[in-house]
mmCIF file with all atom_site columns, C-alpha atoms in Angstrom:
data_model
loop_
_atom_site.group_PDB
_atom_site.id
_atom_site.type_symbol
_atom_site.label_atom_id
_atom_site.label_alt_id
_atom_site.label_comp_id
_atom_site.label_asym_id
_atom_site.label_entity_id
_atom_site.label_seq_id
_atom_site.pdbx_PDB_ins_code
_atom_site.Cartn_x
_atom_site.Cartn_y
_atom_site.Cartn_z
_atom_site.occupancy
_atom_site.B_iso_or_equiv
_atom_site.pdbx_formal_charge
_atom_site.auth_seq_id
_atom_site.auth_comp_id
_atom_site.auth_asym_id
_atom_site.auth_atom_id
_atom_site.pdbx_PDB_model_num
ATOM 1   C CA . MET A 1 1   ? 9.345   18.295  -11.868 1.00 78.00 ? 294 MET A CA 1
ATOM 2   C CA . GLU A 1 2   ? 11.457  17.291  -8.892  1.00 86.00 ? 295 GLU A CA 1
ATOM 3   C CA . ILE A 1 3   ? 11.699  20.970  -7.889  1.00 91.00 ? 296 ILE A CA 1
ATOM 4   C CA . ILE A 1 4   ? 7.897   21.120  -7.586  1.00 90.00 ? 297 ILE A CA 1
ATOM 5   C CA . PHE A 1 5   ? 7.832   18.049  -5.340  1.00 90.00 ? 298 PHE A CA 1
ATOM 6   C CA . LYS A 1 6   ? 10.641  19.442  -3.164  1.00 91.00 ? 299 LYS A CA 1
ATOM 7   C CA . ALA A 1 7   ? 8.763   22.730  -2.770  1.00 92.00 ? 300 ALA A CA 1
ATOM 8   C CA . LEU A 1 8   ? 5.547   20.823  -2.008  1.00 91.00 ? 301 LEU A CA 1
ATOM 9   C CA . ARG A 1 9   ? 7.352   18.735  0.601   1.00 92.00 ? 302 ARG A CA 1
ATOM 10  C CA . LYS A 1 10  ? 8.771   21.839  2.294   1.00 94.00 ? 303 LYS A CA 1
ATOM 11  C CA . THR A 1 11  ? 5.362   23.517  2.238   1.00 93.00 ? 304 THR A CA 1
ATOM 12  C CA . LEU A 1 12  ? 3.547   20.497  3.692   1.00 93.00 ? 305 LEU A CA 1
ATOM 13  C CA . TYR A 1 13  ? 6.241   20.058  6.307   1.00 93.00 ? 306 TYR A CA 1
ATOM 14  C CA . GLY A 1 14  ? 6.084   23.744  7.241   1.00 94.00 ? 307 GLY A CA 1
ATOM 15  C CA . ILE A 1 15  ? 2.305   23.783  7.520   1.00 94.00 ? 308 ILE A CA 1
ATOM 16  C CA . SER A 1 16  ? 2.369   20.602  9.609   1.00 94.00 ? 309 SER A CA 1
ATOM 17  C CA . VAL A 1 17  ? 5.009   21.954  11.983  1.00 95.00 ? 310 VAL A CA 1
ATOM 18  C CA . VAL A 1 18  ? 3.211   25.276  12.429  1.00 96.00 ? 311 VAL A CA 1
ATOM 19  C CA . ALA A 1 19  ? -0.119  23.511  12.997  1.00 95.00 ? 312 ALA A CA 1
ATOM 20  C CA . MET A 1 20  ? 1.482   21.214  15.584  1.00 95.00 ? 313 MET A CA 1
ATOM 21  C CA . LEU A 1 21  ? 3.067   24.163  17.380  1.00 96.00 ? 314 LEU A CA 1
ATOM 22  C CA . VAL A 1 22  ? -0.226  26.072  17.419  1.00 96.00 ? 315 VAL A CA 1
ATOM 23  C CA . MET A 1 23  ? -2.007  22.955  18.654  1.00 95.00 ? 316 MET A CA 1
ATOM 24  C CA . LEU A 1 24  ? 0.584   22.497  21.400  1.00 96.00 ? 317 LEU A CA 1
ATOM 25  C CA . ALA A 1 25  ? 0.289   26.151  22.449  1.00 95.00 ? 318 ALA A CA 1
ATOM 26  C CA . ILE A 1 26  ? -3.515  25.959  22.533  1.00 95.00 ? 319 ILE A CA 1
ATOM 27  C CA . ILE A 1 27  ? -3.509  22.787  24.632  1.00 94.00 ? 320 ILE A CA 1
ATOM 28  C CA . PHE A 1 28  ? -0.905  24.245  26.994  1.00 94.00 ? 321 PHE A CA 1
ATOM 29  C CA . MET A 1 29  ? -2.991  27.427  27.319  1.00 93.00 ? 322 MET A CA 1
ATOM 30  C CA . GLN A 1 30  ? -6.099  25.317  27.938  1.00 93.00 ? 323 GLN A CA 1
ATOM 31  C CA . VAL A 1 31  ? -4.395  23.434  30.776  1.00 92.00 ? 324 VAL A CA 1
ATOM 32  C CA . ILE A 1 32  ? -3.078  26.630  32.367  1.00 93.00 ? 325 ILE A CA 1
ATOM 33  C CA . THR A 1 33  ? -6.413  28.453  32.199  1.00 91.00 ? 326 THR A CA 1
ATOM 34  C CA . ARG A 1 34  ? -8.325  25.446  33.504  1.00 90.00 ? 327 ARG A CA 1
ATOM 35  C CA . TYR A 1 35  ? -6.110  24.503  36.459  1.00 90.00 ? 328 TYR A CA 1
ATOM 36  C CA . VAL A 1 36  ? -4.588  27.857  37.399  1.00 91.00 ? 329 VAL A CA 1
ATOM 37  C CA . PHE A 1 37  ? -7.373  30.330  36.667  1.00 89.00 ? 330 PHE A CA 1
ATOM 38  C CA . GLY A 1 38  ? -10.351 27.981  37.001  1.00 88.00 ? 331 GLY A CA 1
ATOM 39  C CA . PHE A 1 39  ? -11.961 28.581  33.611  1.00 87.00 ? 332 PHE A CA 1
ATOM 40  C CA . SER A 1 40  ? -11.740 27.056  30.171  1.00 85.00 ? 333 SER A CA 1
ATOM 41  C CA . LEU A 1 41  ? -11.775 28.646  26.749  1.00 86.00 ? 334 LEU A CA 1
ATOM 42  C CA . GLU A 1 42  ? -14.696 27.239  24.767  1.00 84.00 ? 335 GLU A CA 1
ATOM 43  C CA . TRP A 1 43  ? -12.970 27.221  21.402  1.00 89.00 ? 336 TRP A CA 1
ATOM 44  C CA . SER A 1 44  ? -9.542  25.891  22.382  1.00 90.00 ? 337 SER A CA 1
ATOM 45  C CA . GLU A 1 45  ? -10.264 22.170  22.537  1.00 90.00 ? 338 GLU A CA 1
ATOM 46  C CA . GLU A 1 46  ? -12.205 22.296  19.296  1.00 92.00 ? 339 GLU A CA 1
ATOM 47  C CA . LEU A 1 47  ? -9.490  24.189  17.411  1.00 94.00 ? 340 LEU A CA 1
ATOM 48  C CA . ALA A 1 48  ? -6.823  21.794  18.707  1.00 94.00 ? 341 ALA A CA 1
ATOM 49  C CA . ARG A 1 49  ? -8.906  18.849  17.493  1.00 94.00 ? 342 ARG A CA 1
ATOM 50  C CA . PHE A 1 50  ? -9.414  20.407  14.048  1.00 95.00 ? 343 PHE A CA 1
ATOM 51  C CA . LEU A 1 51  ? -5.710  21.183  13.749  1.00 95.00 ? 344 LEU A CA 1
ATOM 52  C CA . PHE A 1 52  ? -4.937  17.582  14.681  1.00 95.00 ? 345 PHE A CA 1
ATOM 53  C CA . VAL A 1 53  ? -7.183  16.314  11.882  1.00 95.00 ? 346 VAL A CA 1
ATOM 54  C CA . TRP A 1 54  ? -5.450  18.598  9.384   1.00 95.00 ? 347 TRP A CA 1
ATOM 55  C CA . VAL A 1 55  ? -1.987  17.551  10.593  1.00 95.00 ? 348 VAL A CA 1
ATOM 56  C CA . VAL A 1 56  ? -2.880  13.861  10.233  1.00 95.00 ? 349 VAL A CA 1
ATOM 57  C CA . PHE A 1 57  ? -4.132  14.224  6.671   1.00 95.00 ? 350 PHE A CA 1
ATOM 58  C CA . LEU A 1 58  ? -1.325  16.543  5.553   1.00 94.00 ? 351 LEU A CA 1
ATOM 59  C CA . GLY A 1 59  ? 1.157   14.214  7.237   1.00 92.00 ? 352 GLY A CA 1
ATOM 60  C CA . SER A 1 60  ? -0.353  11.275  5.367   1.00 92.00 ? 353 SER A CA 1
ATOM 61  C CA . ALA A 1 61  ? 0.242   13.019  2.055   1.00 92.00 ? 354 ALA A CA 1
ATOM 62  C CA . LEU A 1 62  ? 3.748   13.984  3.155   1.00 92.00 ? 355 LEU A CA 1
ATOM 63  C CA . ILE A 1 63  ? 4.583   10.420  4.197   1.00 91.00 ? 356 ILE A CA 1
ATOM 64  C CA . MET A 1 64  ? 3.214   9.087   0.920   1.00 88.00 ? 357 MET A CA 1
ATOM 65  C CA . GLY A 1 65  ? 5.529   11.439  -0.931  1.00 84.00 ? 358 GLY A CA 1
ATOM 66  C CA . GLU A 1 66  ? 8.475   10.037  0.988   1.00 84.00 ? 359 GLU A CA 1
ATOM 67  C CA . ASP A 1 67  ? 7.351   6.423   0.506   1.00 77.00 ? 360 ASP A CA 1
ATOM 68  C CA . GLY A 1 68  ? 7.228   6.075   4.264   1.00 75.00 ? 361 GLY A CA 1
ATOM 69  C CA . HIS A 1 69  ? 3.797   4.494   4.677   1.00 74.00 ? 362 HIS A CA 1
ATOM 70  C CA . LEU A 1 70  ? 3.399   1.260   6.573   1.00 69.00 ? 363 LEU A CA 1
ATOM 71  C CA . ALA A 1 71  ? 3.552   -1.826  4.410   1.00 75.00 ? 364 ALA A CA 1
ATOM 72  C CA . VAL A 1 72  ? 3.949   -5.560  4.763   1.00 74.00 ? 365 VAL A CA 1
ATOM 73  C CA . GLU A 1 73  ? 7.114   -6.213  2.776   1.00 80.00 ? 366 GLU A CA 1
ATOM 74  C CA . LEU A 1 74  ? 7.401   -10.010 2.975   1.00 81.00 ? 367 LEU A CA 1
ATOM 75  C CA . LEU A 1 75  ? 5.910   -10.869 -0.426  1.00 83.00 ? 368 LEU A CA 1
ATOM 76  C CA . PRO A 1 76  ? 7.449   -7.890  -2.289  1.00 81.00 ? 369 PRO A CA 1
ATOM 77  C CA . ARG A 1 77  ? 10.875  -8.835  -0.925  1.00 82.00 ? 370 ARG A CA 1
ATOM 78  C CA . LEU A 1 78  ? 10.435  -12.479 -1.942  1.00 85.00 ? 371 LEU A CA 1
ATOM 79  C CA . LEU A 1 79  ? 9.430   -11.452 -5.461  1.00 83.00 ? 372 LEU A CA 1
ATOM 80  C CA . LYS A 1 80  ? 11.922  -8.597  -5.763  1.00 80.00 ? 373 LYS A CA 1
ATOM 81  C CA . GLY A 1 81  ? 13.512  -8.321  -9.187  1.00 77.00 ? 374 GLY A CA 1
ATOM 82  C CA . THR A 1 82  ? 11.071  -10.666 -10.926 1.00 81.00 ? 375 THR A CA 1
ATOM 83  C CA . VAL A 1 83  ? 8.203   -10.147 -13.325 1.00 83.00 ? 376 VAL A CA 1
ATOM 84  C CA . PRO A 1 84  ? 5.686   -11.326 -10.666 1.00 86.00 ? 377 PRO A CA 1
ATOM 85  C CA . GLY A 1 85  ? 7.262   -8.727  -8.371  1.00 82.00 ? 378 GLY A CA 1
ATOM 86  C CA . PHE A 1 86  ? 6.568   -6.074  -10.987 1.00 83.00 ? 379 PHE A CA 1
ATOM 87  C CA . ALA A 1 87  ? 2.980   -7.324  -11.297 1.00 86.00 ? 380 ALA A CA 1
ATOM 88  C CA . LEU A 1 88  ? 2.623   -7.140  -7.509  1.00 87.00 ? 381 LEU A CA 1
ATOM 89  C CA . ASN A 1 89  ? 3.951   -3.558  -7.531  1.00 85.00 ? 382 ASN A CA 1
ATOM 90  C CA . LEU A 1 90  ? 1.353   -2.693  -10.172 1.00 87.00 ? 383 LEU A CA 1
ATOM 91  C CA . PHE A 1 91  ? -1.428  -4.324  -8.145  1.00 91.00 ? 384 PHE A CA 1
ATOM 92  C CA . ILE A 1 92  ? -0.387  -2.422  -5.013  1.00 88.00 ? 385 ILE A CA 1
ATOM 93  C CA . ASN A 1 93  ? -0.251  0.755   -7.086  1.00 89.00 ? 386 ASN A CA 1
ATOM 94  C CA . VAL A 1 94  ? -3.774  0.190   -8.427  1.00 93.00 ? 387 VAL A CA 1
ATOM 95  C CA . CYS A 1 95  ? -5.042  -0.410  -4.883  1.00 92.00 ? 388 CYS A CA 1
ATOM 96  C CA . GLY A 1 96  ? -3.482  2.909   -3.933  1.00 92.00 ? 389 GLY A CA 1
ATOM 97  C CA . TYR A 1 97  ? -5.434  4.626   -6.711  1.00 96.00 ? 390 TYR A CA 1
ATOM 98  C CA . VAL A 1 98  ? -8.672  3.044   -5.479  1.00 96.00 ? 391 VAL A CA 1
ATOM 99  C CA . PHE A 1 99  ? -8.028  4.301   -1.942  1.00 95.00 ? 392 PHE A CA 1
ATOM 100 C CA . ILE A 1 100 ? -7.119  7.790   -3.167  1.00 96.00 ? 393 ILE A CA 1
ATOM 101 C CA . PHE A 1 101 ? -10.185 7.910   -5.420  1.00 97.00 ? 394 PHE A CA 1
ATOM 102 C CA . LEU A 1 102 ? -12.418 6.992   -2.468  1.00 97.00 ? 395 LEU A CA 1
ATOM 103 C CA . LEU A 1 103 ? -10.703 9.546   -0.237  1.00 96.00 ? 396 LEU A CA 1
ATOM 104 C CA . ILE A 1 104 ? -11.231 12.319  -2.791  1.00 97.00 ? 397 ILE A CA 1
ATOM 105 C CA . THR A 1 105 ? -14.809 11.464  -3.759  1.00 97.00 ? 398 THR A CA 1
ATOM 106 C CA . GLN A 1 106 ? -16.124 10.581  -0.314  1.00 96.00 ? 399 GLN A CA 1
ATOM 107 C CA . GLY A 1 107 ? -14.178 13.429  1.271   1.00 96.00 ? 400 GLY A CA 1
ATOM 108 C CA . TRP A 1 108 ? -15.748 15.834  -1.196  1.00 96.00 ? 401 TRP A CA 1
ATOM 109 C CA . LYS A 1 109 ? -19.234 14.472  -0.439  1.00 96.00 ? 402 LYS A CA 1
ATOM 110 C CA . MET A 1 110 ? -18.555 14.869  3.277   1.00 95.00 ? 403 MET A CA 1
ATOM 111 C CA . THR A 1 111 ? -17.287 18.415  2.745   1.00 95.00 ? 404 THR A CA 1
ATOM 112 C CA . GLU A 1 112 ? -20.425 19.338  0.802   1.00 94.00 ? 405 GLU A CA 1
ATOM 113 C CA . THR A 1 113 ? -22.671 17.685  3.381   1.00 93.00 ? 406 THR A CA 1
ATOM 114 C CA . MET A 1 114 ? -21.093 19.585  6.248   1.00 92.00 ? 407 MET A CA 1
ATOM 115 C CA . THR A 1 115 ? -21.379 22.999  4.592   1.00 90.00 ? 408 THR A CA 1
ATOM 116 C CA . PHE A 1 116 ? -24.468 23.898  6.591   1.00 90.00 ? 409 PHE A CA 1
ATOM 117 C CA . GLN A 1 117 ? -23.271 22.602  9.950   1.00 93.00 ? 410 GLN A CA 1
ATOM 118 C CA . THR A 1 118 ? -21.240 24.907  12.167  1.00 92.00 ? 411 THR A CA 1
ATOM 119 C CA . SER A 1 119 ? -18.887 23.970  14.959  1.00 91.00 ? 412 SER A CA 1
ATOM 120 C CA . PRO A 1 120 ? -20.240 24.893  18.388  1.00 90.00 ? 413 PRO A CA 1
ATOM 121 C CA . GLY A 1 121 ? -17.063 26.456  19.803  1.00 87.00 ? 414 GLY A CA 1
ATOM 122 C CA . LEU A 1 122 ? -15.607 28.315  16.843  1.00 90.00 ? 415 LEU A CA 1
ATOM 123 C CA . GLY A 1 123 ? -18.797 28.895  14.871  1.00 90.00 ? 416 GLY A CA 1
ATOM 124 C CA . ILE A 1 124 ? -17.141 28.009  11.557  1.00 92.00 ? 417 ILE A CA 1
ATOM 125 C CA . SER A 1 125 ? -18.558 25.767  8.857   1.00 93.00 ? 418 SER A CA 1
ATOM 126 C CA . MET A 1 126 ? -17.574 22.145  9.403   1.00 94.00 ? 419 MET A CA 1
ATOM 127 C CA . SER A 1 127 ? -16.768 21.957  5.695   1.00 94.00 ? 420 SER A CA 1
ATOM 128 C CA . TYR A 1 128 ? -13.475 23.735  6.524   1.00 93.00 ? 421 TYR A CA 1
ATOM 129 C CA . VAL A 1 129 ? -12.540 20.807  8.720   1.00 93.00 ? 422 VAL A CA 1
ATOM 130 C CA . TYR A 1 130 ? -13.597 18.141  6.220   1.00 95.00 ? 423 TYR A CA 1
ATOM 131 C CA . MET A 1 131 ? -12.068 19.798  3.146   1.00 96.00 ? 424 MET A CA 1
ATOM 132 C CA . ILE A 1 132 ? -8.670  18.399  4.131   1.00 96.00 ? 425 ILE A CA 1
ATOM 133 C CA . MET A 1 133 ? -9.832  14.939  3.027   1.00 96.00 ? 426 MET A CA 1
ATOM 134 C CA . PRO A 1 134 ? -10.160 15.693  -0.704  1.00 97.00 ? 427 PRO A CA 1
ATOM 135 C CA . LEU A 1 135 ? -7.217  18.097  -0.533  1.00 96.00 ? 428 LEU A CA 1
ATOM 136 C CA . SER A 1 136 ? -4.886  15.494  0.946   1.00 96.00 ? 429 SER A CA 1
ATOM 137 C CA . GLY A 1 137 ? -6.287  12.970  -1.541  1.00 96.00 ? 430 GLY A CA 1
ATOM 138 C CA . LEU A 1 138 ? -5.250  15.244  -4.405  1.00 96.00 ? 431 LEU A CA 1
ATOM 139 C CA . LEU A 1 139 ? -1.788  15.643  -2.892  1.00 95.00 ? 432 LEU A CA 1
ATOM 140 C CA . MET A 1 140 ? -1.526  11.861  -2.511  1.00 95.00 ? 433 MET A CA 1
ATOM 141 C CA . LEU A 1 141 ? -2.669  11.462  -6.106  1.00 95.00 ? 434 LEU A CA 1
ATOM 142 C CA . MET A 1 142 ? 0.176   13.677  -7.318  1.00 94.00 ? 435 MET A CA 1
ATOM 143 C CA . TYR A 1 143 ? 2.717   11.587  -5.423  1.00 92.00 ? 436 TYR A CA 1
ATOM 144 C CA . HIS A 1 144 ? 1.104   8.344   -6.557  1.00 92.00 ? 437 HIS A CA 1
ATOM 145 C CA . ILE A 1 145 ? 1.208   9.362   -10.209 1.00 93.00 ? 438 ILE A CA 1
ATOM 146 C CA . LYS A 1 146 ? 4.910   10.107  -9.754  1.00 91.00 ? 439 LYS A CA 1
ATOM 147 C CA . ASP A 1 147 ? 5.411   6.613   -8.279  1.00 87.00 ? 440 ASP A CA 1
ATOM 148 C CA . THR A 1 148 ? 3.473   5.009   -11.143 1.00 88.00 ? 441 THR A CA 1
ATOM 149 C CA . ILE A 1 149 ? 5.620   6.807   -13.708 1.00 89.00 ? 442 ILE A CA 1
ATOM 150 C CA . ASN A 1 150 ? 8.711   5.580   -11.853 1.00 85.00 ? 443 ASN A CA 1
ATOM 151 C CA . ILE A 1 151 ? 7.468   1.961   -11.878 1.00 80.00 ? 444 ILE A CA 1
ATOM 152 C CA . PHE A 1 152 ? 6.863   2.046   -15.634 1.00 82.00 ? 445 PHE A CA 1
ATOM 153 C CA . ARG A 1 153 ? 10.139  3.877   -16.316 1.00 85.00 ? 446 ARG A CA 1
ATOM 154 C CA . LEU A 1 154 ? 12.023  1.148   -14.474 1.00 78.00 ? 447 LEU A CA 1
ATOM 155 C CA . PHE A 1 155 ? 10.076  -1.545  -16.342 1.00 75.00 ? 448 PHE A CA 1
ATOM 156 C CA . VAL A 1 156 ? 10.986  0.005   -19.691 1.00 79.00 ? 449 VAL A CA 1
ATOM 157 C CA . GLN A 1 157 ? 14.621  0.086   -18.575 1.00 79.00 ? 450 GLN A CA 1
ATOM 158 C CA . GLY A 1 158 ? 14.400  -3.644  -17.809 1.00 72.00 ? 451 GLY A CA 1
ATOM 159 C CA . ARG A 1 159 ? 14.218  -3.318  -14.028 1.00 63.00 ? 452 ARG A CA 1
ATOM 160 C CA . THR A 1 160 ? 11.269  -4.373  -11.928 1.00 54.00 ? 453 THR A CA 1
ATOM 161 C CA . ASP A 1 161 ? 12.017  -3.013  -8.480  1.00 55.00 ? 454 ASP A CA 1
ATOM 162 C CA . PRO A 1 162 ? 11.087  0.636   -7.911  1.00 57.00 ? 455 PRO A CA 1
ATOM 163 C CA . LYS A 1 163 ? 13.432  1.026   -4.930  1.00 57.00 ? 456 LYS A CA 1
ATOM 164 C CA . VAL A 1 164 ? 16.386  3.113   -6.091  1.00 48.00 ? 457 VAL A CA 1
ATOM 165 C CA . GLY A 1 165 ? 19.765  1.419   -5.766  1.00 46.00 ? 458 GLY A CA 1
ATOM 166 C CA . ASP A 1 166 ? 18.456  -2.141  -5.451  1.00 45.00 ? 459 ASP A CA 1
ATOM 167 C CA . HIS A 1 167 ? 17.661  -2.769  -9.102  1.00 42.00 ? 460 HIS A CA 1
ATOM 168 C CA . GLN A 1 168 ? 18.057  -6.128  -10.757 1.00 43.00 ? 461 GLN A CA 1
ATOM 169 C CA . PRO A 1 169 ? 17.301  -7.071  -14.358 1.00 43.00 ? 462 PRO A CA 1
ATOM 170 C CA . MET A 1 170 ? 13.944  -8.694  -15.013 1.00 40.00 ? 463 MET A CA 1
ATOM 171 C CA . GLY A 1 171 ? 14.027  -12.438 -14.545 1.00 44.00 ? 464 GLY A CA 1
ATOM 172 C CA . SER A 1 172 ? 17.103  -12.336 -12.323 1.00 44.00 ? 465 SER A CA 1
ATOM 173 C CA . THR A 1 173 ? 16.787  -14.517 -9.246  1.00 45.00 ? 466 THR A CA 1
ATOM 174 C CA . ASP A 1 174 ? 19.733  -13.127 -7.269  1.00 43.00 ? 467 ASP A CA 1
#
């Protein structure tokens, strides 16, 4: 299973890097054509914006897979290694599922709604831009399920902290 997640990470990272490089090249070309040659390509700004949206959502899934999302750690650190700490981890995990569920369902509705609208510069269906929302939600869901399994595996083993290397037995106050 870990091999699949490593391959997924490499793929997401690769797509994100390529999209960023293409976006950078397009913006650079836009600046050169506008200030040196006096004209602007109609599609360039729009494509750069769409690529940025895709990079943000793919990057969000990638960061979730690496457990690198922003979090307020005060309460989890205070409760680390205790049963209430485990309960807090579960609550945070459930909140994550709610967010992911909303991202997938509302993203899908948005994608369906935008099927008939086309972008003015590129002339493509806006659903191609919005489809990254449910797609990244599904990627996040995969990572979140993996985290949930890890939380329960540690609980069964008598540990309550999902951070590898910092495990303490349940009920320990050290």
